[in-house]
Amino acid sequence: MTTTSVLPASTHVGAVHLNVRDLNGTAEFYATLLGLNAATQTDTDVILAAQGTPLLHLHAAPDLPRAPVSRPGLYHTAFLLPTRADLGRWLAHAARLGHRIGSGDHLVSEAFYLSDPEGNGIEVYADRPRDTWTWRGGQVQMDTKAVDAAAVLMAAGIDPATLDGAVAFTAPQGTTVGHVHLKVGSAAQAAQWYRDTLGLDVVADLGSAAFLSWGGYHHHVGLNEWHSAGQTAPSTPAAGLAGVTFHTPDLGTLRTHLAGRADVQDAGGHLTLRDPWGNRVTVAQN
């Protein structure tokens, strides 16, 4: 890993903002799926939180078209649960809801995947202990293998055959957005932009995808060009990603680093700018 000083190592993902065509329906979907509560709810906005921590800010956009899969923007929002047992409880809950779920054992984490009714990707995952992650040459070793779903359920005391022991799921204290994964026109160019602009370390480079983090995490930002290679910033709005917020204890060095850039909006407590594919990025001081 390359030591950087643009942002402190404790910088992390905050809330993800989505423009949604069906505000009430989408809010109900996420609240039910993840056991979130509406911290704020109006006719135009819903903020969904886990034990008081905002994770999703939904903005009503009924007139916007649904984004095609090739459009740069959100690949998935990744909700990080504190323990493997929490993940097992969530998995039983999702199974009882009847969702079709994909999975991936990434060596550093165990993850499950699905989409919301508007096509926005969702990951729900739990990390393996950091001391079990393998680093080689500054790169964290990740893979995609089959998750042992039965073992995940058993970690929560749930019988995989019957789901006996499952209870209603509420997002536990400590649930966060662990990372956000974006679709871009070029993974290499995007990785350079996020590294040079926000001081993220490239911790895994797969060519068509790159993973970056602060402080030695396996990734706070994922970037891929699997569906969007060669695309530029969209010229018209669409439903989907409206922006992502990162939280940091100190904006001072970043503010100095970005001084003079015309694309940066400085509101005092937060800085906002857009990446080359139009994705809005806000860095807010805690």
PDB file of N, CA, C and O in Angstrom, residues 41-116:
ATOM      1  N   GLN A  41     -38.528  11.654   6.435  1.00  0.00           N
ATOM      2  CA  GLN A  41     -39.416  11.266   5.334  1.00  0.00           C
ATOM      3  C   GLN A  41     -40.302  12.443   4.954  1.00  0.00           C
ATOM      4  O   GLN A  41     -41.031  12.985   5.793  1.00  0.00           O
ATOM      5  N   THR A  42     -40.201  12.866   3.691  1.00  0.00           N
ATOM      6  CA  THR A  42     -41.057  13.909   3.148  1.00  0.00           C
ATOM      7  C   THR A  42     -41.631  13.405   1.836  1.00  0.00           C
ATOM      8  O   THR A  42     -41.401  12.255   1.445  1.00  0.00           O
ATOM      9  N   ASP A  43     -42.337  14.262   1.133  1.00  0.00           N
ATOM     10  CA  ASP A  43     -42.898  13.872  -0.164  1.00  0.00           C
ATOM     11  C   ASP A  43     -41.816  13.696  -1.218  1.00  0.00           C
ATOM     12  O   ASP A  43     -42.062  13.057  -2.252  1.00  0.00           O
ATOM     13  N   THR A  44     -40.641  14.243  -0.980  1.00  0.00           N
ATOM     14  CA  THR A  44     -39.592  14.203  -1.995  1.00  0.00           C
ATOM     15  C   THR A  44     -38.320  13.479  -1.570  1.00  0.00           C
ATOM     16  O   THR A  44     -37.479  13.182  -2.424  1.00  0.00           O
ATOM     17  N   ASP A  45     -38.168  13.193  -0.290  1.00  0.00           N
ATOM     18  CA  ASP A  45     -36.931  12.585   0.193  1.00  0.00           C
ATOM     19  C   ASP A  45     -37.206  11.633   1.350  1.00  0.00           C
ATOM     20  O   ASP A  45     -38.055  11.913   2.199  1.00  0.00           O
ATOM     21  N   VAL A  46     -36.445  10.549   1.374  1.00  0.00           N
ATOM     22  CA  VAL A  46     -36.450   9.634   2.510  1.00  0.00           C
ATOM     23  C   VAL A  46     -35.003   9.304   2.853  1.00  0.00           C
ATOM     24  O   VAL A  46     -34.224   8.916   1.971  1.00  0.00           O
ATOM     25  N   ILE A  47     -34.646   9.481   4.116  1.00  0.00           N
ATOM     26  CA  ILE A  47     -33.333   9.071   4.606  1.00  0.00           C
ATOM     27  C   ILE A  47     -33.535   7.831   5.466  1.00  0.00           C
ATOM     28  O   ILE A  47     -34.273   7.860   6.449  1.00  0.00           O
ATOM     29  N   LEU A  48     -32.882   6.731   5.069  1.00  0.00           N
ATOM     30  CA  LEU A  48     -32.992   5.471   5.783  1.00  0.00           C
ATOM     31  C   LEU A  48     -31.736   5.243   6.604  1.00  0.00           C
ATOM     32  O   LEU A  48     -30.615   5.430   6.112  1.00  0.00           O
ATOM     33  N   ALA A  49     -31.931   4.830   7.845  1.00  0.00           N
ATOM     34  CA  ALA A  49     -30.820   4.721   8.789  1.00  0.00           C
ATOM     35  C   ALA A  49     -30.828   3.376   9.498  1.00  0.00           C
ATOM     36  O   ALA A  49     -31.872   2.724   9.632  1.00  0.00           O
ATOM     37  N   ALA A  50     -29.636   2.983   9.964  1.00  0.00           N
ATOM     38  CA  ALA A  50     -29.468   1.804  10.807  1.00  0.00           C
ATOM     39  C   ALA A  50     -29.073   2.275  12.198  1.00  0.00           C
ATOM     40  O   ALA A  50     -27.972   2.811  12.367  1.00  0.00           O
ATOM     41  N   GLN A  51     -29.980   2.125  13.162  1.00  0.00           N
ATOM     42  CA  GLN A  51     -29.699   2.542  14.540  1.00  0.00           C
ATOM     43  C   GLN A  51     -29.198   3.989  14.590  1.00  0.00           C
ATOM     44  O   GLN A  51     -28.264   4.320  15.316  1.00  0.00           O
ATOM     45  N   GLY A  52     -29.822   4.848  13.778  1.00  0.00           N
ATOM     46  CA  GLY A  52     -29.492   6.262  13.784  1.00  0.00           C
ATOM     47  C   GLY A  52     -28.416   6.685  12.802  1.00  0.00           C
ATOM     48  O   GLY A  52     -28.188   7.891  12.627  1.00  0.00           O
ATOM     49  N   THR A  53     -27.749   5.750  12.156  1.00  0.00           N
ATOM     50  CA  THR A  53     -26.708   6.076  11.179  1.00  0.00           C
ATOM     51  C   THR A  53     -27.299   6.099   9.777  1.00  0.00           C
ATOM     52  O   THR A  53     -27.734   5.058   9.278  1.00  0.00           O
ATOM     53  N   PRO A  54     -27.347   7.259   9.110  1.00  0.00           N
ATOM     54  CA  PRO A  54     -27.923   7.305   7.759  1.00  0.00           C
ATOM     55  C   PRO A  54     -27.087   6.505   6.763  1.00  0.00           C
ATOM     56  O   PRO A  54     -25.864   6.642   6.707  1.00  0.00           O
ATOM     57  N   LEU A  55     -27.778   5.663   5.984  1.00  0.00           N
ATOM     58  CA  LEU A  55     -27.098   4.845   4.985  1.00  0.00           C
ATOM     59  C   LEU A  55     -27.546   5.170   3.569  1.00  0.00           C
ATOM     60  O   LEU A  55     -26.747   5.062   2.632  1.00  0.00           O
ATOM     61  N   LEU A  56     -28.815   5.522   3.413  1.00  0.00           N
ATOM     62  CA  LEU A  56     -29.372   5.793   2.089  1.00  0.00           C
ATOM     63  C   LEU A  56     -30.196   7.065   2.122  1.00  0.00           C
ATOM     64  O   LEU A  56     -31.003   7.256   3.036  1.00  0.00           O
ATOM     65  N   HIS A  57     -29.999   7.903   1.111  1.00  0.00           N
ATOM     66  CA  HIS A  57     -30.832   9.096   0.942  1.00  0.00           C
ATOM     67  C   HIS A  57     -31.507   8.955  -0.411  1.00  0.00           C
ATOM     68  O   HIS A  57     -30.855   9.018  -1.452  1.00  0.00           O
ATOM     69  N   LEU A  58     -32.816   8.716  -0.381  1.00  0.00           N
ATOM     70  CA  LEU A  58     -33.597   8.510  -1.596  1.00  0.00           C
ATOM     71  C   LEU A  58     -34.273   9.810  -1.993  1.00  0.00           C
ATOM     72  O   LEU A  58     -34.934  10.446  -1.173  1.00  0.00           O
ATOM     73  N   HIS A  59     -34.115  10.192  -3.256  1.00  0.00           N
ATOM     74  CA  HIS A  59     -34.702  11.416  -3.782  1.00  0.00           C
ATOM     75  C   HIS A  59     -35.768  11.047  -4.817  1.00  0.00           C
ATOM     76  O   HIS A  59     -35.489  10.266  -5.732  1.00  0.00           O
ATOM     77  N   ALA A  60     -36.942  11.603  -4.697  1.00  0.00           N
ATOM     78  CA  ALA A  60     -38.013  11.322  -5.654  1.00  0.00           C
ATOM     79  C   ALA A  60     -37.665  11.903  -7.018  1.00  0.00           C
ATOM     80  O   ALA A  60     -37.350  13.085  -7.146  1.00  0.00           O
ATOM     81  N   ALA A  61     -37.722  11.053  -8.041  1.00  0.00           N
ATOM     82  CA  ALA A  61     -37.438  11.482  -9.410  1.00  0.00           C
ATOM     83  C   ALA A  61     -38.357  10.715 -10.357  1.00  0.00           C
ATOM     84  O   ALA A  61     -37.896   9.935 -11.202  1.00  0.00           O
ATOM     85  N   PRO A  62     -39.679  10.903 -10.204  1.00  0.00           N
ATOM     86  CA  PRO A  62     -40.634  10.075 -10.962  1.00  0.00           C
ATOM     87  C   PRO A  62     -40.565  10.276 -12.464  1.00  0.00           C
ATOM     88  O   PRO A  62     -40.994   9.387 -13.221  1.00  0.00           O
ATOM     89  N   ASP A  63     -40.023  11.393 -12.925  1.00  0.00           N
ATOM     90  CA  ASP A  63     -40.008  11.680 -14.356  1.00  0.00           C
ATOM     91  C   ASP A  63     -38.708  11.261 -15.046  1.00  0.00           C
ATOM     92  O   ASP A  63     -38.607  11.360 -16.278  1.00  0.00           O
ATOM     93  N   LEU A  64     -37.739  10.795 -14.277  1.00  0.00           N
ATOM     94  CA  LEU A  64     -36.477  10.389 -14.888  1.00  0.00           C
ATOM     95  C   LEU A  64     -36.590   8.978 -15.468  1.00  0.00           C
ATOM     96  O   LEU A  64     -37.240   8.107 -14.893  1.00  0.00           O
ATOM     97  N   PRO A  65     -35.936   8.742 -16.612  1.00  0.00           N
ATOM     98  CA  PRO A  65     -35.949   7.381 -17.168  1.00  0.00           C
ATOM     99  C   PRO A  65     -35.066   6.449 -16.361  1.00  0.00           C
ATOM    100  O   PRO A  65     -34.139   6.889 -15.666  1.00  0.00           O
ATOM    101  N   ARG A  66     -35.343   5.169 -16.453  1.00  0.00           N
ATOM    102  CA  ARG A  66     -34.476   4.175 -15.828  1.00  0.00           C
ATOM    103  C   ARG A  66     -33.156   4.122 -16.599  1.00  0.00           C
ATOM    104  O   ARG A  66     -33.137   4.164 -17.828  1.00  0.00           O
ATOM    105  N   ALA A  67     -32.060   4.030 -15.899  1.00  0.00           N
ATOM    106  CA  ALA A  67     -30.747   4.044 -16.537  1.00  0.00           C
ATOM    107  C   ALA A  67     -30.464   2.713 -17.219  1.00  0.00           C
ATOM    108  O   ALA A  67     -30.704   1.649 -16.642  1.00  0.00           O
ATOM    109  N   PRO A  68     -29.925   2.732 -18.452  1.00  0.00           N
ATOM    110  CA  PRO A  68     -29.504   1.478 -19.088  1.00  0.00           C
ATOM    111  C   PRO A  68     -28.292   0.905 -18.374  1.00  0.00           C
ATOM    112  O   PRO A  68     -27.541   1.630 -17.713  1.00  0.00           O
ATOM    113  N   VAL A  69     -28.064  -0.386 -18.509  1.00  0.00           N
ATOM    114  CA  VAL A  69     -26.973  -1.042 -17.788  1.00  0.00           C
ATOM    115  C   VAL A  69     -25.620  -0.504 -18.223  1.00  0.00           C
ATOM    116  O   VAL A  69     -24.647  -0.541 -17.452  1.00  0.00           O
ATOM    117  N   SER A  70     -25.516   0.034 -19.436  1.00  0.00           N
ATOM    118  CA  SER A  70     -24.239   0.540 -19.936  1.00  0.00           C
ATOM    119  C   SER A  70     -23.911   1.934 -19.423  1.00  0.00           C
ATOM    120  O   SER A  70     -22.811   2.444 -19.675  1.00  0.00           O
ATOM    121  N   ARG A  71     -24.836   2.569 -18.711  1.00  0.00           N
ATOM    122  CA  ARG A  71     -24.619   3.938 -18.243  1.00  0.00           C
ATOM    123  C   ARG A  71     -23.664   3.945 -17.045  1.00  0.00           C
ATOM    124  O   ARG A  71     -23.847   3.184 -16.079  1.00  0.00           O
ATOM    125  N   PRO A  72     -22.634   4.804 -17.050  1.00  0.00           N
ATOM    126  CA  PRO A  72     -21.801   4.938 -15.855  1.00  0.00           C
ATOM    127  C   PRO A  72     -22.648   5.354 -14.651  1.00  0.00           C
ATOM    128  O   PRO A  72     -23.631   6.072 -14.781  1.00  0.00           O
ATOM    129  N   GLY A  73     -22.265   4.888 -13.491  1.00  0.00           N
ATOM    130  CA  GLY A  73     -23.014   5.189 -12.279  1.00  0.00           C
ATOM    131  C   GLY A  73     -22.833   4.096 -11.259  1.00  0.00           C
ATOM    132  O   GLY A  73     -21.730   3.579 -11.061  1.00  0.00           O
ATOM    133  N   LEU A  74     -23.913   3.695 -10.629  1.00  0.00           N
ATOM    134  CA  LEU A  74     -23.826   2.725  -9.536  1.00  0.00           C
ATOM    135  C   LEU A  74     -23.795   1.294 -10.044  1.00  0.00           C
ATOM    136  O   LEU A  74     -24.631   0.893 -10.852  1.00  0.00           O
ATOM    137  N   TYR A  75     -22.825   0.537  -9.574  1.00  0.00           N
ATOM    138  CA  TYR A  75     -22.828  -0.919  -9.771  1.00  0.00           C
ATOM    139  C   TYR A  75     -23.510  -1.568  -8.570  1.00  0.00           C
ATOM    140  O   TYR A  75     -24.426  -2.348  -8.733  1.00  0.00           O
ATOM    141  N   HIS A  76     -23.056  -1.237  -7.366  1.00  0.00           N
ATOM    142  CA  HIS A  76     -23.835  -1.612  -6.187  1.00  0.00           C
ATOM    143  C   HIS A  76     -23.427  -0.782  -4.978  1.00  0.00           C
ATOM    144  O   HIS A  76     -22.332  -0.238  -4.903  1.00  0.00           O
ATOM    145  N   THR A  77     -24.381  -0.683  -4.055  1.00  0.00           N
ATOM    146  CA  THR A  77     -24.133  -0.175  -2.707  1.00  0.00           C
ATOM    147  C   THR A  77     -23.898  -1.378  -1.818  1.00  0.00           C
ATOM    148  O   THR A  77     -24.712  -2.313  -1.818  1.00  0.00           O
ATOM    149  N   ALA A  78     -22.817  -1.374  -1.059  1.00  0.00           N
ATOM    150  CA  ALA A  78     -22.455  -2.538  -0.247  1.00  0.00           C
ATOM    151  C   ALA A  78     -22.677  -2.239   1.231  1.00  0.00           C
ATOM    152  O   ALA A  78     -21.992  -1.390   1.817  1.00  0.00           O
ATOM    153  N   PHE A  79     -23.636  -2.944   1.819  1.00  0.00           N
ATOM    154  CA  PHE A  79     -23.994  -2.745   3.222  1.00  0.00           C
ATOM    155  C   PHE A  79     -23.214  -3.755   4.061  1.00  0.00           C
ATOM    156  O   PHE A  79     -23.337  -4.969   3.885  1.00  0.00           O
ATOM    157  N   LEU A  80     -22.410  -3.239   4.969  1.00  0.00           N
ATOM    158  CA  LEU A  80     -21.527  -4.060   5.792  1.00  0.00           C
ATOM    159  C   LEU A  80     -22.167  -4.324   7.143  1.00  0.00           C
ATOM    160  O   LEU A  80     -22.469  -3.390   7.901  1.00  0.00           O
ATOM    161  N   LEU A  81     -22.365  -5.601   7.453  1.00  0.00           N
ATOM    162  CA  LEU A  81     -22.884  -6.007   8.755  1.00  0.00           C
ATOM    163  C   LEU A  81     -21.720  -6.314   9.691  1.00  0.00           C
ATOM    164  O   LEU A  81     -20.655  -6.752   9.248  1.00  0.00           O
ATOM    165  N   PRO A  82     -21.898  -6.101  10.996  1.00  0.00           N
ATOM    166  CA  PRO A  82     -20.765  -6.205  11.922  1.00  0.00           C
ATOM    167  C   PRO A  82     -20.163  -7.598  12.055  1.00  0.00           C
ATOM    168  O   PRO A  82     -18.951  -7.723  12.258  1.00  0.00           O
ATOM    169  N   THR A  83     -20.983  -8.659  11.967  1.00  0.00           N
ATOM    170  CA  THR A  83     -20.472 -10.005  12.220  1.00  0.00           C
ATOM    171  C   THR A  83     -21.032 -10.999  11.211  1.00  0.00           C
ATOM    172  O   THR A  83     -22.033 -10.747  10.532  1.00  0.00           O
ATOM    173  N   ARG A  84     -20.396 -12.160  11.157  1.00  0.00           N
ATOM    174  CA  ARG A  84     -20.893 -13.242  10.307  1.00  0.00           C
ATOM    175  C   ARG A  84     -22.252 -13.719  10.792  1.00  0.00           C
ATOM    176  O   ARG A  84     -23.119 -14.098   9.981  1.00  0.00           O
ATOM    177  N   ALA A  85     -22.466 -13.724  12.099  1.00  0.00           N
ATOM    178  CA  ALA A  85     -23.776 -14.122  12.628  1.00  0.00           C
ATOM    179  C   ALA A  85     -24.858 -13.152  12.167  1.00  0.00           C
ATOM    180  O   ALA A  85     -25.971 -13.567  11.825  1.00  0.00           O
ATOM    181  N   ASP A  86     -24.554 -11.852  12.139  1.00  0.00           N
ATOM    182  CA  ASP A  86     -25.509 -10.883  11.612  1.00  0.00           C
ATOM    183  C   ASP A  86     -25.832 -11.189  10.153  1.00  0.00           C
ATOM    184  O   ASP A  86     -26.986 -11.087   9.727  1.00  0.00           O
ATOM    185  N   LEU A  87     -24.802 -11.557   9.392  1.00  0.00           N
ATOM    186  CA  LEU A  87     -25.017 -11.887   7.985  1.00  0.00           C
ATOM    187  C   LEU A  87     -25.908 -13.117   7.862  1.00  0.00           C
ATOM    188  O   LEU A  87     -26.768 -13.179   6.984  1.00  0.00           O
ATOM    189  N   GLY A  88     -25.717 -14.096   8.740  1.00  0.00           N
ATOM    190  CA  GLY A  88     -26.566 -15.273   8.720  1.00  0.00           C
ATOM    191  C   GLY A  88     -28.013 -14.935   9.030  1.00  0.00           C
ATOM    192  O   GLY A  88     -28.939 -15.454   8.385  1.00  0.00           O
ATOM    193  N   ARG A  89     -28.230 -14.067  10.005  1.00  0.00           N
ATOM    194  CA  ARG A  89     -29.596 -13.655  10.324  1.00  0.00           C
ATOM    195  C   ARG A  89     -30.230 -12.916   9.144  1.00  0.00           C
ATOM    196  O   ARG A  89     -31.403 -13.123   8.829  1.00  0.00           O
ATOM    197  N   TRP A  90     -29.415 -12.068   8.489  1.00  0.00           N
ATOM    198  CA  TRP A  90     -29.960 -11.358   7.323  1.00  0.00           C
ATOM    199  C   TRP A  90     -30.270 -12.332   6.192  1.00  0.00           C
ATOM    200  O   TRP A  90     -31.299 -12.207   5.523  1.00  0.00           O
ATOM    201  N   LEU A  91     -29.405 -13.302   5.960  1.00  0.00           N
ATOM    202  CA  LEU A  91     -29.612 -14.252   4.865  1.00  0.00           C
ATOM    203  C   LEU A  91     -30.906 -15.040   5.061  1.00  0.00           C
ATOM    204  O   LEU A  91     -31.674 -15.233   4.112  1.00  0.00           O
ATOM    205  N   ALA A  92     -31.172 -15.482   6.282  1.00  0.00           N
ATOM    206  CA  ALA A  92     -32.423 -16.190   6.549  1.00  0.00           C
ATOM    207  C   ALA A  92     -33.618 -15.278   6.303  1.00  0.00           C
ATOM    208  O   ALA A  92     -34.639 -15.696   5.734  1.00  0.00           O
ATOM    209  N   HIS A  93     -33.494 -14.034   6.710  1.00  0.00           N
ATOM    210  CA  HIS A  93     -34.551 -13.049   6.496  1.00  0.00           C
ATOM    211  C   HIS A  93     -34.813 -12.852   5.002  1.00  0.00           C
ATOM    212  O   HIS A  93     -35.967 -12.865   4.545  1.00  0.00           O
ATOM    213  N   ALA A  94     -33.735 -12.676   4.214  1.00  0.00           N
ATOM    214  CA  ALA A  94     -33.897 -12.465   2.775  1.00  0.00           C
ATOM    215  C   ALA A  94     -34.495 -13.690   2.099  1.00  0.00           C
ATOM    216  O   ALA A  94     -35.318 -13.570   1.179  1.00  0.00           O
ATOM    217  N   ALA A  95     -34.086 -14.878   2.557  1.00  0.00           N
ATOM    218  CA  ALA A  95     -34.642 -16.106   1.987  1.00  0.00           C
ATOM    219  C   ALA A  95     -36.137 -16.199   2.267  1.00  0.00           C
ATOM    220  O   ALA A  95     -36.934 -16.592   1.395  1.00  0.00           O
ATOM    221  N   ARG A  96     -36.542 -15.824   3.457  1.00  0.00           N
ATOM    222  CA  ARG A  96     -37.970 -15.862   3.799  1.00  0.00           C
ATOM    223  C   ARG A  96     -38.764 -14.830   3.010  1.00  0.00           C
ATOM    224  O   ARG A  96     -39.959 -15.019   2.764  1.00  0.00           O
ATOM    225  N   LEU A  97     -38.106 -13.755   2.593  1.00  0.00           N
ATOM    226  CA  LEU A  97     -38.773 -12.769   1.750  1.00  0.00           C
ATOM    227  C   LEU A  97     -38.896 -13.248   0.308  1.00  0.00           C
ATOM    228  O   LEU A  97     -39.601 -12.631  -0.494  1.00  0.00           O
ATOM    229  N   GLY A  98     -38.177 -14.314  -0.037  1.00  0.00           N
ATOM    230  CA  GLY A  98     -38.281 -14.892  -1.372  1.00  0.00           C
ATOM    231  C   GLY A  98     -37.369 -14.275  -2.410  1.00  0.00           C
ATOM    232  O   GLY A  98     -37.573 -14.465  -3.609  1.00  0.00           O
ATOM    233  N   HIS A  99     -36.315 -13.566  -1.976  1.00  0.00           N
ATOM    234  CA  HIS A  99     -35.423 -12.919  -2.937  1.00  0.00           C
ATOM    235  C   HIS A  99     -34.478 -13.931  -3.591  1.00  0.00           C
ATOM    236  O   HIS A  99     -34.021 -14.877  -2.953  1.00  0.00           O
ATOM    237  N   ARG A 100     -34.197 -13.718  -4.869  1.00  0.00           N
ATOM    238  CA  ARG A 100     -33.163 -14.473  -5.569  1.00  0.00           C
ATOM    239  C   ARG A 100     -31.834 -13.769  -5.310  1.00  0.00           C
ATOM    240  O   ARG A 100     -31.675 -12.585  -5.593  1.00  0.00           O
ATOM    241  N   ILE A 101     -30.877 -14.511  -4.775  1.00  0.00           N
ATOM    242  CA  ILE A 101     -29.657 -13.898  -4.260  1.00  0.00           C
ATOM    243  C   ILE A 101     -28.444 -14.591  -4.862  1.00  0.00           C
ATOM    244  O   ILE A 101     -28.353 -15.816  -4.889  1.00  0.00           O
ATOM    245  N   GLY A 102     -27.489 -13.786  -5.337  1.00  0.00           N
ATOM    246  CA  GLY A 102     -26.191 -14.309  -5.725  1.00  0.00           C
ATOM    247  C   GLY A 102     -25.219 -14.198  -4.566  1.00  0.00           C
ATOM    248  O   GLY A 102     -25.534 -13.600  -3.526  1.00  0.00           O
ATOM    249  N   SER A 103     -24.036 -14.768  -4.720  1.00  0.00           N
ATOM    250  CA  SER A 103     -23.089 -14.728  -3.611  1.00  0.00           C
ATOM    251  C   SER A 103     -21.661 -14.717  -4.126  1.00  0.00           C
ATOM    252  O   SER A 103     -21.387 -15.058  -5.280  1.00  0.00           O
ATOM    253  N   GLY A 104     -20.755 -14.321  -3.247  1.00  0.00           N
ATOM    254  CA  GLY A 104     -19.333 -14.356  -3.559  1.00  0.00           C
ATOM    255  C   GLY A 104     -18.504 -14.387  -2.293  1.00  0.00           C
ATOM    256  O   GLY A 104     -18.658 -13.519  -1.433  1.00  0.00           O
ATOM    257  N   ASP A 105     -17.664 -15.415  -2.163  1.00  0.00           N
ATOM    258  CA  ASP A 105     -16.661 -15.458  -1.103  1.00  0.00           C
ATOM    259  C   ASP A 105     -15.419 -14.788  -1.670  1.00  0.00           C
ATOM    260  O   ASP A 105     -14.765 -15.320  -2.572  1.00  0.00           O
ATOM    261  N   HIS A 106     -15.102 -13.599  -1.153  1.00  0.00           N
ATOM    262  CA  HIS A 106     -14.012 -12.802  -1.701  1.00  0.00           C
ATOM    263  C   HIS A 106     -12.720 -12.923  -0.892  1.00  0.00           C
ATOM    264  O   HIS A 106     -11.835 -12.069  -1.013  1.00  0.00           O
ATOM    265  N   LEU A 107     -12.634 -13.946  -0.060  1.00  0.00           N
ATOM    266  CA  LEU A 107     -11.491 -14.203   0.811  1.00  0.00           C
ATOM    267  C   LEU A 107     -11.425 -13.219   1.968  1.00  0.00           C
ATOM    268  O   LEU A 107     -11.235 -13.638   3.115  1.00  0.00           O
ATOM    269  N   VAL A 108     -11.585 -11.941   1.691  1.00  0.00           N
ATOM    270  CA  VAL A 108     -11.601 -10.930   2.747  1.00  0.00           C
ATOM    271  C   VAL A 108     -12.997 -10.755   3.338  1.00  0.00           C
ATOM    272  O   VAL A 108     -13.164 -10.138   4.399  1.00  0.00           O
ATOM    273  N   SER A 109     -13.992 -11.283   2.641  1.00  0.00           N
ATOM    274  CA  SER A 109     -15.381 -11.077   3.060  1.00  0.00           C
ATOM    275  C   SER A 109     -16.261 -12.150   2.440  1.00  0.00           C
ATOM    276  O   SER A 109     -15.858 -12.846   1.498  1.00  0.00           O
ATOM    277  N   GLU A 110     -17.465 -12.279   2.997  1.00  0.00           N
ATOM    278  CA  GLU A 110     -18.507 -13.124   2.414  1.00  0.00           C
ATOM    279  C   GLU A 110     -19.678 -12.209   2.065  1.00  0.00           C
ATOM    280  O   GLU A 110     -20.115 -11.412   2.899  1.00  0.00           O
ATOM    281  N   ALA A 111     -20.176 -12.324   0.833  1.00  0.00           N
ATOM    282  CA  ALA A 111     -21.115 -11.333   0.329  1.00  0.00           C
ATOM    283  C   ALA A 111     -22.276 -11.995  -0.407  1.00  0.00           C
ATOM    284  O   ALA A 111     -22.126 -13.054  -1.018  1.00  0.00           O
ATOM    285  N   PHE A 112     -23.417 -11.309  -0.359  1.00  0.00           N
ATOM    286  CA  PHE A 112     -24.605 -11.728  -1.099  1.00  0.00           C
ATOM    287  C   PHE A 112     -25.104 -10.545  -1.916  1.00  0.00           C
ATOM    288  O   PHE A 112     -24.966  -9.383  -1.499  1.00  0.00           O
ATOM    289  N   TYR A 113     -25.676 -10.851  -3.084  1.00  0.00           N
ATOM    290  CA  TYR A 113     -26.012  -9.820  -4.064  1.00  0.00           C
ATOM    291  C   TYR A 113     -27.445  -9.940  -4.552  1.00  0.00           C
ATOM    292  O   TYR A 113     -27.958 -11.051  -4.751  1.00  0.00           O
ATOM    293  N   LEU A 114     -28.058  -8.792  -4.777  1.00  0.00           N
ATOM    294  CA  LEU A 114     -29.376  -8.709  -5.404  1.00  0.00           C
ATOM    295  C   LEU A 114     -29.547  -7.284  -5.903  1.00  0.00           C
ATOM    296  O   LEU A 114     -28.622  -6.467  -5.811  1.00  0.00           O
ATOM    297  N   SER A 115     -30.703  -6.965  -6.478  1.00  0.00           N
ATOM    298  CA  SER A 115     -30.990  -5.614  -6.973  1.00  0.00           C
ATOM    299  C   SER A 115     -32.288  -5.120  -6.383  1.00  0.00           C
ATOM    300  O   SER A 115     -33.171  -5.911  -6.026  1.00  0.00           O
ATOM    301  N   ASP A 116     -32.409  -3.792  -6.292  1.00  0.00           N
ATOM    302  CA  ASP A 116     -33.679  -3.224  -5.847  1.00  0.00           C
ATOM    303  C   ASP A 116     -34.661  -3.185  -7.020  1.00  0.00           C
ATOM    304  O   ASP A 116     -34.290  -3.529  -8.155  1.00  0.00           O
TER     305      ASP A 116
END
